[in-house]
Coordinates of C-alpha atoms in Angstrom, one line a residue:
M1 CA -24.3 23.5 -0.2
D2 CA -27.1 21.3 -1.6
I3 CA -28.8 18.3 0.0
K4 CA -26.8 15.8 -2.1
F5 CA -23.5 17.4 -0.8
N6 CA -24.7 17.0 2.8
Q7 CA -25.8 13.4 2.3
N8 CA -22.4 12.6 0.7
E9 CA -20.6 14.4 3.5
D10 CA -22.5 12.5 6.2
H11 CA -21.8 9.2 4.5
N12 CA -18.1 9.8 3.9
R13 CA -17.4 11.1 7.4
L14 CA -19.1 8.0 8.8
S15 CA -16.8 5.9 6.5
V16 CA -13.7 7.7 7.8
S17 CA -15.0 7.3 11.4
S18 CA -15.4 3.5 10.8
L19 CA -11.9 3.4 9.3
K20 CA -10.4 4.9 12.4
Q21 CA -12.4 2.5 14.7
K22 CA -11.1 -0.4 12.7
L23 CA -7.6 0.9 13.0
A24 CA -7.9 1.4 16.7
K25 CA -8.9 -2.3 17.1
I26 CA -6.0 -3.4 14.8
H27 CA -3.5 -1.4 16.8
L28 CA -4.2 -3.6 19.8
G29 CA -2.6 -6.5 18.0
G30 CA -3.2 -9.7 19.9
G31 CA -5.3 -7.9 22.5
E32 CA -4.8 -6.1 25.8
K33 CA -4.0 -9.3 27.9
R34 CA -1.1 -10.1 25.6
I35 CA 0.1 -6.5 25.7
E36 CA 0.1 -6.7 29.5
K37 CA 2.1 -9.9 29.4
L38 CA 4.7 -8.3 27.1
H39 CA 5.0 -5.4 29.5
S40 CA 5.4 -7.8 32.5
Q41 CA 8.4 -9.2 30.7
G42 CA 10.0 -5.7 30.5
K43 CA 9.3 -5.4 26.8
M44 CA 7.6 -2.8 24.7
T45 CA 5.0 -3.6 22.0
A46 CA 5.9 -3.3 18.3
R47 CA 4.0 0.0 18.0
E48 CA 5.5 1.4 21.2
R49 CA 9.0 0.6 19.9
I50 CA 8.4 2.3 16.6
D51 CA 6.8 5.4 18.3
Y52 CA 9.9 5.6 20.6
L53 CA 12.3 5.2 17.7
L54 CA 10.8 7.8 15.4
D55 CA 11.3 11.5 15.9
K56 CA 8.7 13.2 18.0
N57 CA 6.2 15.6 16.4
T58 CA 7.0 14.4 12.8
K59 CA 4.8 12.8 10.3
S60 CA 4.8 9.0 9.5
I61 CA 2.8 6.7 7.3
E62 CA 2.0 3.1 8.0
I63 CA 2.2 0.4 5.3
G64 CA -0.2 -2.5 5.4
A65 CA -2.1 -1.8 8.6
F66 CA -5.0 -3.9 7.3
A67 CA -2.8 -6.8 6.2
G68 CA -4.5 -10.1 7.2
D69 CA -7.7 -8.4 8.2
G70 CA -10.5 -11.0 8.2
M71 CA -8.0 -13.8 7.2
Y72 CA -6.8 -16.8 9.1
E73 CA -9.8 -16.7 11.5
E74 CA -9.6 -20.5 12.0
H75 CA -6.0 -19.9 13.3
G76 CA -7.1 -17.0 15.6
G77 CA -6.5 -14.2 13.2
C78 CA -3.4 -12.2 12.3
P79 CA -3.9 -8.5 12.9
S80 CA -1.7 -6.3 10.7
G81 CA -0.1 -9.5 9.4
G82 CA 1.7 -9.8 12.8
V83 CA 4.2 -7.1 11.8
V84 CA 4.1 -3.3 11.9
V85 CA 5.7 -1.3 9.1
K86 CA 6.1 2.5 9.1
I87 CA 8.0 5.1 7.0
G88 CA 9.1 8.0 9.3
Y89 CA 12.1 10.0 10.5
V90 CA 15.0 8.9 12.8
N91 CA 17.2 11.8 13.7
G92 CA 15.8 13.7 10.7
K93 CA 16.6 10.9 8.2
Q94 CA 13.7 9.2 6.5
C95 CA 13.7 5.4 7.2
I96 CA 11.4 2.4 7.0
V97 CA 10.9 0.4 10.2
V98 CA 9.7 -3.2 10.4
A99 CA 8.7 -4.5 13.8
N100 CA 7.4 -8.0 14.6
D101 CA 4.3 -7.9 16.8
A102 CA 4.9 -10.5 19.5
T103 CA 1.3 -10.2 20.8
V104 CA 0.2 -12.0 17.6
K105 CA 1.1 -15.7 17.8
A106 CA 4.5 -14.7 19.4
G107 CA 5.3 -12.8 16.2
A108 CA 5.1 -16.0 14.1
W109 CA 5.2 -15.6 10.3
F110 CA 1.9 -16.2 8.4
P111 CA 1.9 -16.1 4.6
I112 CA 0.7 -12.5 4.7
T113 CA 3.5 -11.7 7.2
G114 CA 6.0 -12.8 4.6
K115 CA 4.3 -10.8 1.8
K116 CA 4.2 -7.6 4.0
N117 CA 7.9 -8.0 4.9
L118 CA 8.8 -8.3 1.3
R119 CA 6.7 -5.2 0.5
A120 CA 8.7 -3.3 3.1
Q121 CA 12.0 -4.4 1.6
E122 CA 10.7 -3.6 -1.9
I123 CA 10.0 0.0 -0.7
A124 CA 13.5 0.2 0.9
M125 CA 15.1 -1.0 -2.3
E126 CA 13.1 1.1 -4.7
N127 CA 13.8 4.3 -2.7
R128 CA 17.2 3.3 -1.2
L129 CA 15.8 4.0 2.3
P130 CA 17.6 2.7 5.4
I131 CA 15.6 -0.1 6.9
I132 CA 15.4 -1.0 10.6
Y133 CA 14.2 -4.4 11.8
L134 CA 12.9 -4.7 15.3
V135 CA 12.9 -8.5 15.7
D136 CA 10.7 -10.4 18.1
S137 CA 9.4 -13.5 16.3
A138 CA 8.9 -17.2 16.9
G139 CA 9.6 -17.9 13.2
V140 CA 7.4 -19.5 10.6
Y141 CA 3.9 -20.4 11.7
L142 CA 4.2 -24.2 11.3
P143 CA 0.6 -25.1 10.5
M144 CA 0.9 -23.0 7.3
Q145 CA 4.5 -23.7 6.5
D146 CA 3.7 -24.9 3.0
E147 CA 2.3 -21.4 2.1
I148 CA 5.4 -19.5 3.3
F149 CA 8.5 -21.6 3.1
P150 CA 9.7 -22.7 -0.3
D151 CA 8.5 -20.5 -3.1
K152 CA 10.1 -17.4 -4.8
E153 CA 8.0 -14.9 -2.9
H154 CA 8.1 -16.7 0.4
F155 CA 10.3 -16.5 3.6
G156 CA 13.6 -17.2 1.9
R157 CA 13.3 -14.2 -0.3
I158 CA 13.7 -12.0 2.8
F159 CA 17.4 -13.1 3.2
R160 CA 18.0 -12.8 -0.6
N161 CA 16.8 -9.2 -0.3
N162 CA 19.1 -8.6 2.7
A163 CA 22.0 -9.6 0.6
M164 CA 20.8 -7.5 -2.4
M165 CA 20.3 -4.4 -0.3
S166 CA 23.8 -4.8 1.3
S167 CA 25.3 -4.8 -2.2
M168 CA 23.2 -1.7 -3.1
G169 CA 24.6 0.2 -0.2
I170 CA 21.3 0.4 1.6
T171 CA 21.7 0.6 5.4
Q172 CA 20.1 -2.2 7.3
I173 CA 20.0 -2.2 11.1
A174 CA 18.5 -5.0 13.2
A175 CA 17.7 -5.2 16.9
V176 CA 16.9 -8.6 18.4
M177 CA 14.4 -7.7 21.1
G178 CA 12.9 -11.1 21.7
S179 CA 13.0 -14.5 20.0
C180 CA 14.9 -14.9 16.8
V181 CA 14.9 -18.6 15.8
A182 CA 15.7 -21.0 13.0
G183 CA 15.9 -19.4 9.5
G184 CA 14.8 -16.1 11.0
A185 CA 18.1 -15.8 12.7
Y186 CA 19.7 -14.9 9.4
L187 CA 17.8 -11.7 9.0
P188 CA 19.5 -9.6 11.7
I189 CA 22.9 -11.2 11.0
M190 CA 22.6 -10.4 7.3
S191 CA 22.0 -6.8 8.2
D192 CA 24.9 -4.3 8.4
E193 CA 24.7 -4.0 12.2
A194 CA 22.9 -6.1 14.8
L195 CA 21.9 -5.3 18.4
I196 CA 20.6 -7.6 21.0
V197 CA 18.7 -6.9 24.2
D198 CA 20.0 -8.5 27.4
K199 CA 17.8 -11.2 29.0
T200 CA 15.0 -10.8 26.5
G201 CA 16.7 -11.2 23.1
S202 CA 17.9 -14.5 21.8
I203 CA 19.3 -15.9 18.5
F204 CA 19.7 -19.5 17.6
L205 CA 19.2 -21.9 14.7
A206 CA 17.5 -24.4 17.1
G207 CA 16.2 -23.8 20.7
S208 CA 17.2 -25.9 23.7
Y209 CA 14.4 -28.5 23.3
L210 CA 15.4 -29.2 19.7
V211 CA 19.1 -29.3 20.5
K212 CA 18.3 -31.9 23.2
A213 CA 16.3 -33.9 20.8
A214 CA 18.8 -33.6 17.9
I215 CA 22.2 -34.1 19.6
G216 CA 21.3 -34.9 23.2
E217 CA 22.9 -31.7 24.6
S218 CA 21.2 -30.1 27.7
I219 CA 21.5 -26.3 27.7
D220 CA 19.3 -23.3 28.5
N221 CA 18.3 -20.8 25.9
E222 CA 20.1 -17.9 27.5
T223 CA 23.5 -19.7 27.4
L224 CA 22.7 -21.1 24.0
G225 CA 22.0 -17.8 22.3
G226 CA 21.4 -14.9 24.7
A227 CA 22.9 -11.4 24.6
T228 CA 26.0 -12.3 26.5
T229 CA 26.7 -15.3 24.3
H230 CA 26.4 -13.4 21.1
S231 CA 28.1 -10.2 22.2
E232 CA 31.0 -11.7 24.1
I233 CA 31.6 -15.2 22.8
S234 CA 30.3 -15.8 19.2
G235 CA 30.6 -12.2 18.1
V236 CA 27.3 -12.6 16.1
T237 CA 25.9 -9.2 17.4
D238 CA 27.6 -5.8 17.5
Y239 CA 25.9 -4.1 20.4
K240 CA 24.4 -5.4 23.7
A241 CA 21.5 -3.3 25.1
K242 CA 20.2 -3.4 28.6
D243 CA 16.6 -3.0 27.6
D244 CA 14.3 -2.0 24.7
K245 CA 14.8 1.8 25.1
D246 CA 18.6 1.4 25.3
A247 CA 18.5 -0.6 22.0
L248 CA 16.3 2.0 20.3
D249 CA 18.5 4.9 21.6
T250 CA 21.6 3.1 20.1
I251 CA 19.8 2.8 16.7
R252 CA 19.0 6.5 16.8
N253 CA 22.7 7.2 17.4
I254 CA 23.8 4.9 14.5
V255 CA 21.3 6.5 12.1
D256 CA 22.5 10.0 13.2
K257 CA 25.9 9.3 11.6
I258 CA 24.7 8.1 8.2
G259 CA 25.8 10.3 5.3
D260 CA 23.5 12.2 3.1
F261 CA 21.5 10.5 0.3
D262 CA 22.2 11.1 -3.4
T263 CA 19.0 12.6 -4.8
A264 CA 17.1 12.2 -8.0
G265 CA 16.5 15.9 -8.2
Y266 CA 12.7 16.1 -8.2
N267 CA 11.5 19.7 -8.2
R268 CA 10.3 21.2 -5.0
K269 CA 9.3 24.7 -3.9
K270 CA 7.7 26.0 -0.7
A271 CA 4.5 24.2 0.0
V272 CA 1.2 26.1 -0.3
K273 CA -2.2 24.9 1.0
P274 CA -4.9 24.0 -1.6
L275 CA -7.0 26.9 -2.9
K276 CA -10.2 25.1 -1.8
D277 CA -11.1 23.5 1.5
E278 CA -9.9 19.9 1.6
K279 CA -12.8 18.9 3.9
D280 CA -15.2 19.5 0.9
I281 CA -13.9 16.2 -0.5
Y282 CA -16.3 14.4 1.9
G283 CA -19.3 16.2 0.2
I284 CA -18.0 15.8 -3.4
I285 CA -17.4 12.0 -3.4
P286 CA -20.9 10.5 -4.0
K287 CA -22.4 8.0 -1.6
N288 CA -23.5 5.9 -4.6
R289 CA -20.5 4.8 -6.6
T290 CA -22.5 5.0 -9.9
E291 CA -23.2 8.7 -9.6
Q292 CA -21.3 11.4 -11.5
Y293 CA -19.1 14.2 -10.0
D294 CA -16.3 16.5 -11.2
M295 CA -12.9 15.1 -10.5
Q296 CA -11.4 18.5 -11.1
E297 CA -13.1 19.6 -7.8
I298 CA -11.1 16.9 -6.0
I299 CA -7.8 17.9 -7.7
D300 CA -8.4 21.5 -6.6
R301 CA -8.5 20.3 -3.0
L302 CA -5.3 18.2 -3.2
V303 CA -2.8 20.4 -5.1
D304 CA -1.1 23.5 -3.9
A305 CA -3.1 26.7 -4.7
N306 CA -2.8 28.1 -8.2
T307 CA -0.4 25.4 -9.4
F308 CA -2.6 23.2 -11.6
E309 CA -1.8 23.6 -15.4
A310 CA -4.2 21.5 -17.5
Y311 CA -2.7 19.5 -20.4
K312 CA -4.8 19.1 -23.5
D313 CA -7.8 20.4 -21.5
G314 CA -10.2 20.3 -24.5
F315 CA -9.3 16.9 -25.7
G316 CA -9.9 13.4 -24.3
K317 CA -12.0 14.8 -21.6
T318 CA -12.7 11.5 -19.6
I319 CA -9.1 11.7 -18.3
I320 CA -7.8 14.9 -16.7
T321 CA -4.0 15.5 -17.2
G322 CA -2.0 18.4 -15.9
Y323 CA 1.1 19.6 -14.0
A324 CA 0.8 20.8 -10.4
R325 CA 2.5 20.8 -7.0
I326 CA 1.6 18.8 -3.9
D327 CA 3.2 20.0 -0.7
G328 CA 5.7 21.8 -2.9
W329 CA 6.7 18.8 -5.0
A330 CA 6.1 19.1 -8.8
V331 CA 3.8 16.3 -10.0
G332 CA 2.0 15.2 -13.1
I333 CA -1.6 14.2 -12.5
V334 CA -3.5 11.6 -14.4
A335 CA -7.1 11.4 -13.2
N336 CA -10.3 9.8 -14.4
Q337 CA -13.1 12.4 -15.0
R338 CA -16.3 11.1 -13.4
K339 CA -18.8 13.4 -15.0
V340 CA -20.4 13.0 -18.4
V341 CA -18.6 15.2 -20.9
K342 CA -19.3 16.4 -24.4
T343 CA -16.9 16.3 -27.3
K344 CA -16.5 19.1 -29.9
K345 CA -18.6 16.9 -32.2
G346 CA -21.4 17.1 -29.6
E347 CA -21.1 13.4 -28.6
L348 CA -21.5 12.4 -25.0
Q349 CA -18.9 10.4 -23.2
F350 CA -19.5 8.5 -20.0
G351 CA -17.6 9.6 -16.9
G352 CA -15.1 7.1 -15.5
V353 CA -14.7 5.4 -18.9
I354 CA -11.4 5.6 -20.9
Y355 CA -12.0 6.4 -24.6
S356 CA -9.4 6.3 -27.3
D357 CA -8.8 10.0 -27.2
S358 CA -8.4 10.0 -23.4
A359 CA -5.9 7.1 -23.6
D360 CA -4.0 8.9 -26.4
K361 CA -3.8 12.1 -24.3
A362 CA -2.7 10.2 -21.2
T363 CA 0.1 8.3 -23.1
R364 CA 1.5 11.5 -24.4
F365 CA 1.4 13.2 -21.0
I366 CA 3.0 10.3 -19.2
A367 CA 5.8 10.4 -21.8
N368 CA 6.2 14.2 -21.1
C369 CA 6.5 13.7 -17.4
N370 CA 9.2 11.1 -17.9
Q371 CA 11.0 13.5 -20.2
K372 CA 10.9 16.3 -17.6
K373 CA 11.6 14.0 -14.6
I374 CA 8.3 14.8 -12.9
P375 CA 6.7 12.1 -10.6
L376 CA 3.3 10.9 -11.6
V377 CA 0.1 10.8 -9.5
F378 CA -2.8 8.7 -10.7
L379 CA -6.3 9.4 -9.2
Q380 CA -8.3 6.3 -10.0
D381 CA -12.1 6.3 -10.4
V382 CA -12.4 4.1 -13.5
T383 CA -14.9 1.6 -14.8
G384 CA -12.8 0.5 -17.7
F385 CA -12.3 1.1 -21.4
M386 CA -15.2 2.0 -23.7
V387 CA -16.7 -1.0 -25.5
G388 CA -18.9 -1.5 -28.5
S389 CA -18.4 -1.5 -32.3
K390 CA -17.6 2.2 -32.6
S391 CA -14.8 1.9 -30.0
E392 CA -13.4 -1.4 -31.4
H393 CA -13.4 0.0 -35.0
G394 CA -11.7 3.1 -33.7
G395 CA -8.8 1.1 -32.2
I396 CA -9.6 1.3 -28.5
I397 CA -7.4 -1.8 -27.8
K398 CA -4.5 -0.2 -29.6
D399 CA -4.8 3.1 -27.8
G400 CA -5.3 1.4 -24.5
A401 CA -2.2 -0.7 -25.1
K402 CA -0.2 2.5 -25.7
M403 CA -1.3 3.9 -22.4
V404 CA -0.5 0.6 -20.6
N405 CA 2.9 0.6 -22.3
A406 CA 3.7 4.2 -21.1
V407 CA 2.7 3.3 -17.5
S408 CA 4.7 0.1 -17.6
N409 CA 7.9 1.7 -18.9
S410 CA 7.8 4.9 -16.8
V411 CA 11.0 5.5 -15.0
V412 CA 9.8 8.4 -12.8
P413 CA 8.1 7.3 -9.5
K414 CA 4.4 6.7 -9.7
F415 CA 1.8 7.1 -6.9
T416 CA -1.7 5.7 -7.1
V417 CA -4.7 6.9 -5.2
V418 CA -7.8 4.7 -5.5
V419 CA -10.5 7.3 -5.0
G420 CA -13.5 5.3 -6.2
N421 CA -13.9 2.5 -8.8
S422 CA -10.9 0.6 -10.0
Y423 CA -12.3 -1.9 -12.4
G424 CA -10.9 -4.2 -15.1
A425 CA -8.2 -3.0 -17.5
G426 CA -8.9 0.5 -16.2
N427 CA -7.0 -0.6 -13.0
Y428 CA -4.0 -1.5 -15.2
A429 CA -3.9 1.6 -17.3
M430 CA -4.3 3.8 -14.3
C431 CA -1.3 2.2 -12.6
G432 CA -2.7 -0.5 -10.4
K433 CA -0.5 -2.6 -8.1
A434 CA 0.8 -4.7 -10.9
Y435 CA 2.4 -1.6 -12.5
E436 CA 4.7 -1.0 -9.4
P437 CA 3.6 2.4 -8.1
R438 CA 6.0 3.4 -5.3
L439 CA 2.9 3.7 -3.1
I440 CA -0.7 2.7 -3.8
F441 CA -3.4 3.6 -1.3
A442 CA -7.2 3.8 -1.2
W443 CA -9.9 6.0 0.2
P444 CA -12.8 4.3 2.1
S445 CA -14.9 5.0 -1.1
A446 CA -12.7 2.7 -3.2
E447 CA -13.8 -0.5 -4.9
L448 CA -11.4 -2.9 -6.7
A449 CA -12.6 -5.6 -9.0
V450 CA -12.9 -6.9 -12.5
M451 CA -16.2 -5.1 -12.8
G452 CA -18.9 -3.6 -10.6
G453 CA -20.9 -5.7 -8.2
A454 CA -24.2 -5.4 -10.1
Q455 CA -22.8 -6.3 -13.5
A456 CA -20.7 -9.1 -12.1
A457 CA -23.6 -10.6 -10.2
K458 CA -25.8 -10.5 -13.4
V459 CA -23.0 -12.4 -15.3
L460 CA -22.5 -14.9 -12.5
L461 CA -26.3 -15.3 -12.2
Q462 CA -26.6 -16.3 -15.8
I463 CA -23.9 -19.0 -15.4
E464 CA -25.5 -20.3 -12.1
T465 CA -29.1 -20.4 -13.5
A466 CA -27.9 -22.2 -16.6
S467 CA -26.1 -24.8 -14.5
L468 CA -29.1 -25.4 -12.3
K469 CA -31.5 -25.7 -15.3
K470 CA -29.2 -28.4 -16.8
K471 CA -29.7 -30.3 -13.5
G472 CA -33.4 -30.1 -14.0
E473 CA -34.1 -27.4 -11.4
E474 CA -36.9 -24.9 -12.0
I475 CA -35.8 -21.3 -11.6
T476 CA -38.6 -19.1 -10.4
K477 CA -38.4 -15.3 -10.4
E478 CA -38.1 -15.5 -6.6
K479 CA -35.3 -18.1 -6.8
E480 CA -33.5 -16.0 -9.3
E481 CA -33.7 -12.9 -7.1
E482 CA -32.5 -14.8 -4.1
L483 CA -29.5 -16.2 -6.1
F484 CA -28.7 -12.7 -7.4
N485 CA -28.7 -11.2 -3.9
Q486 CA -26.5 -14.0 -2.6
I487 CA -24.0 -13.6 -5.5
K488 CA -23.9 -9.8 -5.2
S489 CA -23.5 -9.9 -1.4
K490 CA -20.4 -12.1 -1.8
Y491 CA -19.0 -10.1 -4.7
D492 CA -19.6 -6.8 -2.8
E493 CA -17.5 -8.1 0.1
Q494 CA -14.6 -8.8 -2.3
V495 CA -14.7 -5.4 -4.0
S496 CA -14.4 -3.6 -0.6
P497 CA -11.2 -1.6 0.0
Y498 CA -10.7 -3.6 3.2
Y499 CA -10.6 -6.9 1.3
A500 CA -8.0 -5.4 -1.0
A501 CA -5.9 -3.9 1.8
A502 CA -6.0 -7.2 3.8
R503 CA -4.3 -8.9 0.8
L504 CA -1.8 -6.0 0.3
W505 CA -3.3 -5.1 -3.1
T506 CA -3.0 -1.6 -1.7
D507 CA -0.6 -0.3 1.0
A508 CA -3.3 1.4 3.1
I509 CA -6.8 2.8 3.4
I510 CA -6.5 6.4 4.5
D511 CA -8.6 9.4 5.3
P512 CA -8.7 11.5 2.1
L513 CA -7.4 14.4 4.1
D514 CA -4.1 12.5 4.6
T515 CA -3.5 12.2 0.8
R516 CA -1.1 15.1 0.5
T517 CA 1.1 13.7 3.3
W518 CA 1.3 10.3 1.7
I519 CA 2.2 11.7 -1.7
S520 CA 4.7 14.2 -0.2
M521 CA 6.5 11.5 1.9
G522 CA 6.4 9.1 -1.0
I523 CA 8.1 11.6 -3.3
E524 CA 10.6 12.5 -0.6
A525 CA 11.5 8.8 -0.3
A526 CA 11.7 8.4 -4.1
N527 CA 14.0 11.4 -4.3
H528 CA 16.7 9.3 -2.5
S529 CA 16.9 7.0 -5.6
P530 CA 18.3 8.6 -8.7
I531 CA 16.8 7.3 -12.1
E532 CA 19.2 4.8 -13.6
K533 CA 17.7 4.2 -17.0
P534 CA 16.2 6.2 -19.8
F535 CA 12.5 6.2 -20.7
N536 CA 11.8 4.0 -23.6
M537 CA 8.3 2.7 -24.7
G538 CA 9.6 0.1 -27.1
V539 CA 7.5 -1.0 -30.1
L540 CA 4.0 0.6 -30.4
Q541 CA 1.1 0.0 -32.7
T542 CA 0.5 3.5 -34.2

């Protein structure tokens, strides 16, 4: 191992350690005092409920752990978006679980809470996964109601999705384990089966204070909408549980009886460990995002040993394409090559840049994977498409458009791993969030932006200095340097993977060593949803 490898390894291990420390803090939700208060009420936390519900000693993945990170500070913050979402196994059946975190503003819905709930429902609908709601929420966070109530992708979309999933035959189970008020009361009742916990669960369109104000009736919340009321009088709920654990045990029993999924038939064989040590990834990914490295070395540490078959290996070398297996599942890999490569004509091509030949190769490969019903895995470390007169005259826009077309129209499930840079149109061509990957997740080394921090800062500096000069200000070299540093600092904050994850542009930031688990569980989920339409790329400029 050389000194550069060791420096990279130290940097990346520290980044993963920082990731785990941030997650540990987020897992406390609203803090230890609020957790203690919840326990004093005889209730479990959202994470405790999920851990109890999921099968012991099995793998699970968490969606949107960083949602809301660094946002809404003026409102006290919203760790994990005030809701915990995990994909895991309940009595051996893969499910997605959505649990309100009552330690965060009593489980109230912030704008990011709505976005995260919709993402969970999207995953359930795409993969036809049973979805389990563990409800404990005060409803919409009123100071921000205008950002969550009326629009297409706001709160009401949740109930529309409830209805759509019901018509699709996707199992929905809801347990009311705390407050469930106003519009939020429709979510559990639009599910297939609803449970309510005695003494702690309650459902009503309006609480006792509002009822008193609206119609003058005096009534307590338990009589108005408690477990006994809805299990024995209104018939709104189907099961009455004595406590949280009893409710979760009942859910496990219900899920145990669900019939087998139809499958899409994706190819799987016995899993084999990668040929090379996965931990070497820490030393391969460069500390400096502008440095070159060989993406094939990363691939060799992610795929099952001796399964990678390169496609068009000698052509379009700034994108690597090939068939492989990950945890036994057959996959097609599309990866940005990050080292400088040489064409047969002796020309040098920059790593991480998509050239016409690379785009052409990727388009053909993506079409092949759709023809063979092979899920696609995109490994992003891309700075964009090649620019300049030679590329423009060679039709880079046309070739890039073909690649974007192939990604857009793919019918096989797509999974995107943001390894490093994810800039500009390269993000789109390599299946960014807008192109509906089944899962998209980032390593701590990732950066997502229109362009890199230094380039963006230079462009923004030119605009800023021109504006100041128009106002008559003198721009010294020192002033220019100060402005550049201010602009770059702000821009660097926005390209951080944590900034992206907070806004759900990615589903998670993960330790690179967990990549195989995410892809394997993602394909397993996708295998529950058979392909319903043929692959068709439509009209192309040839």
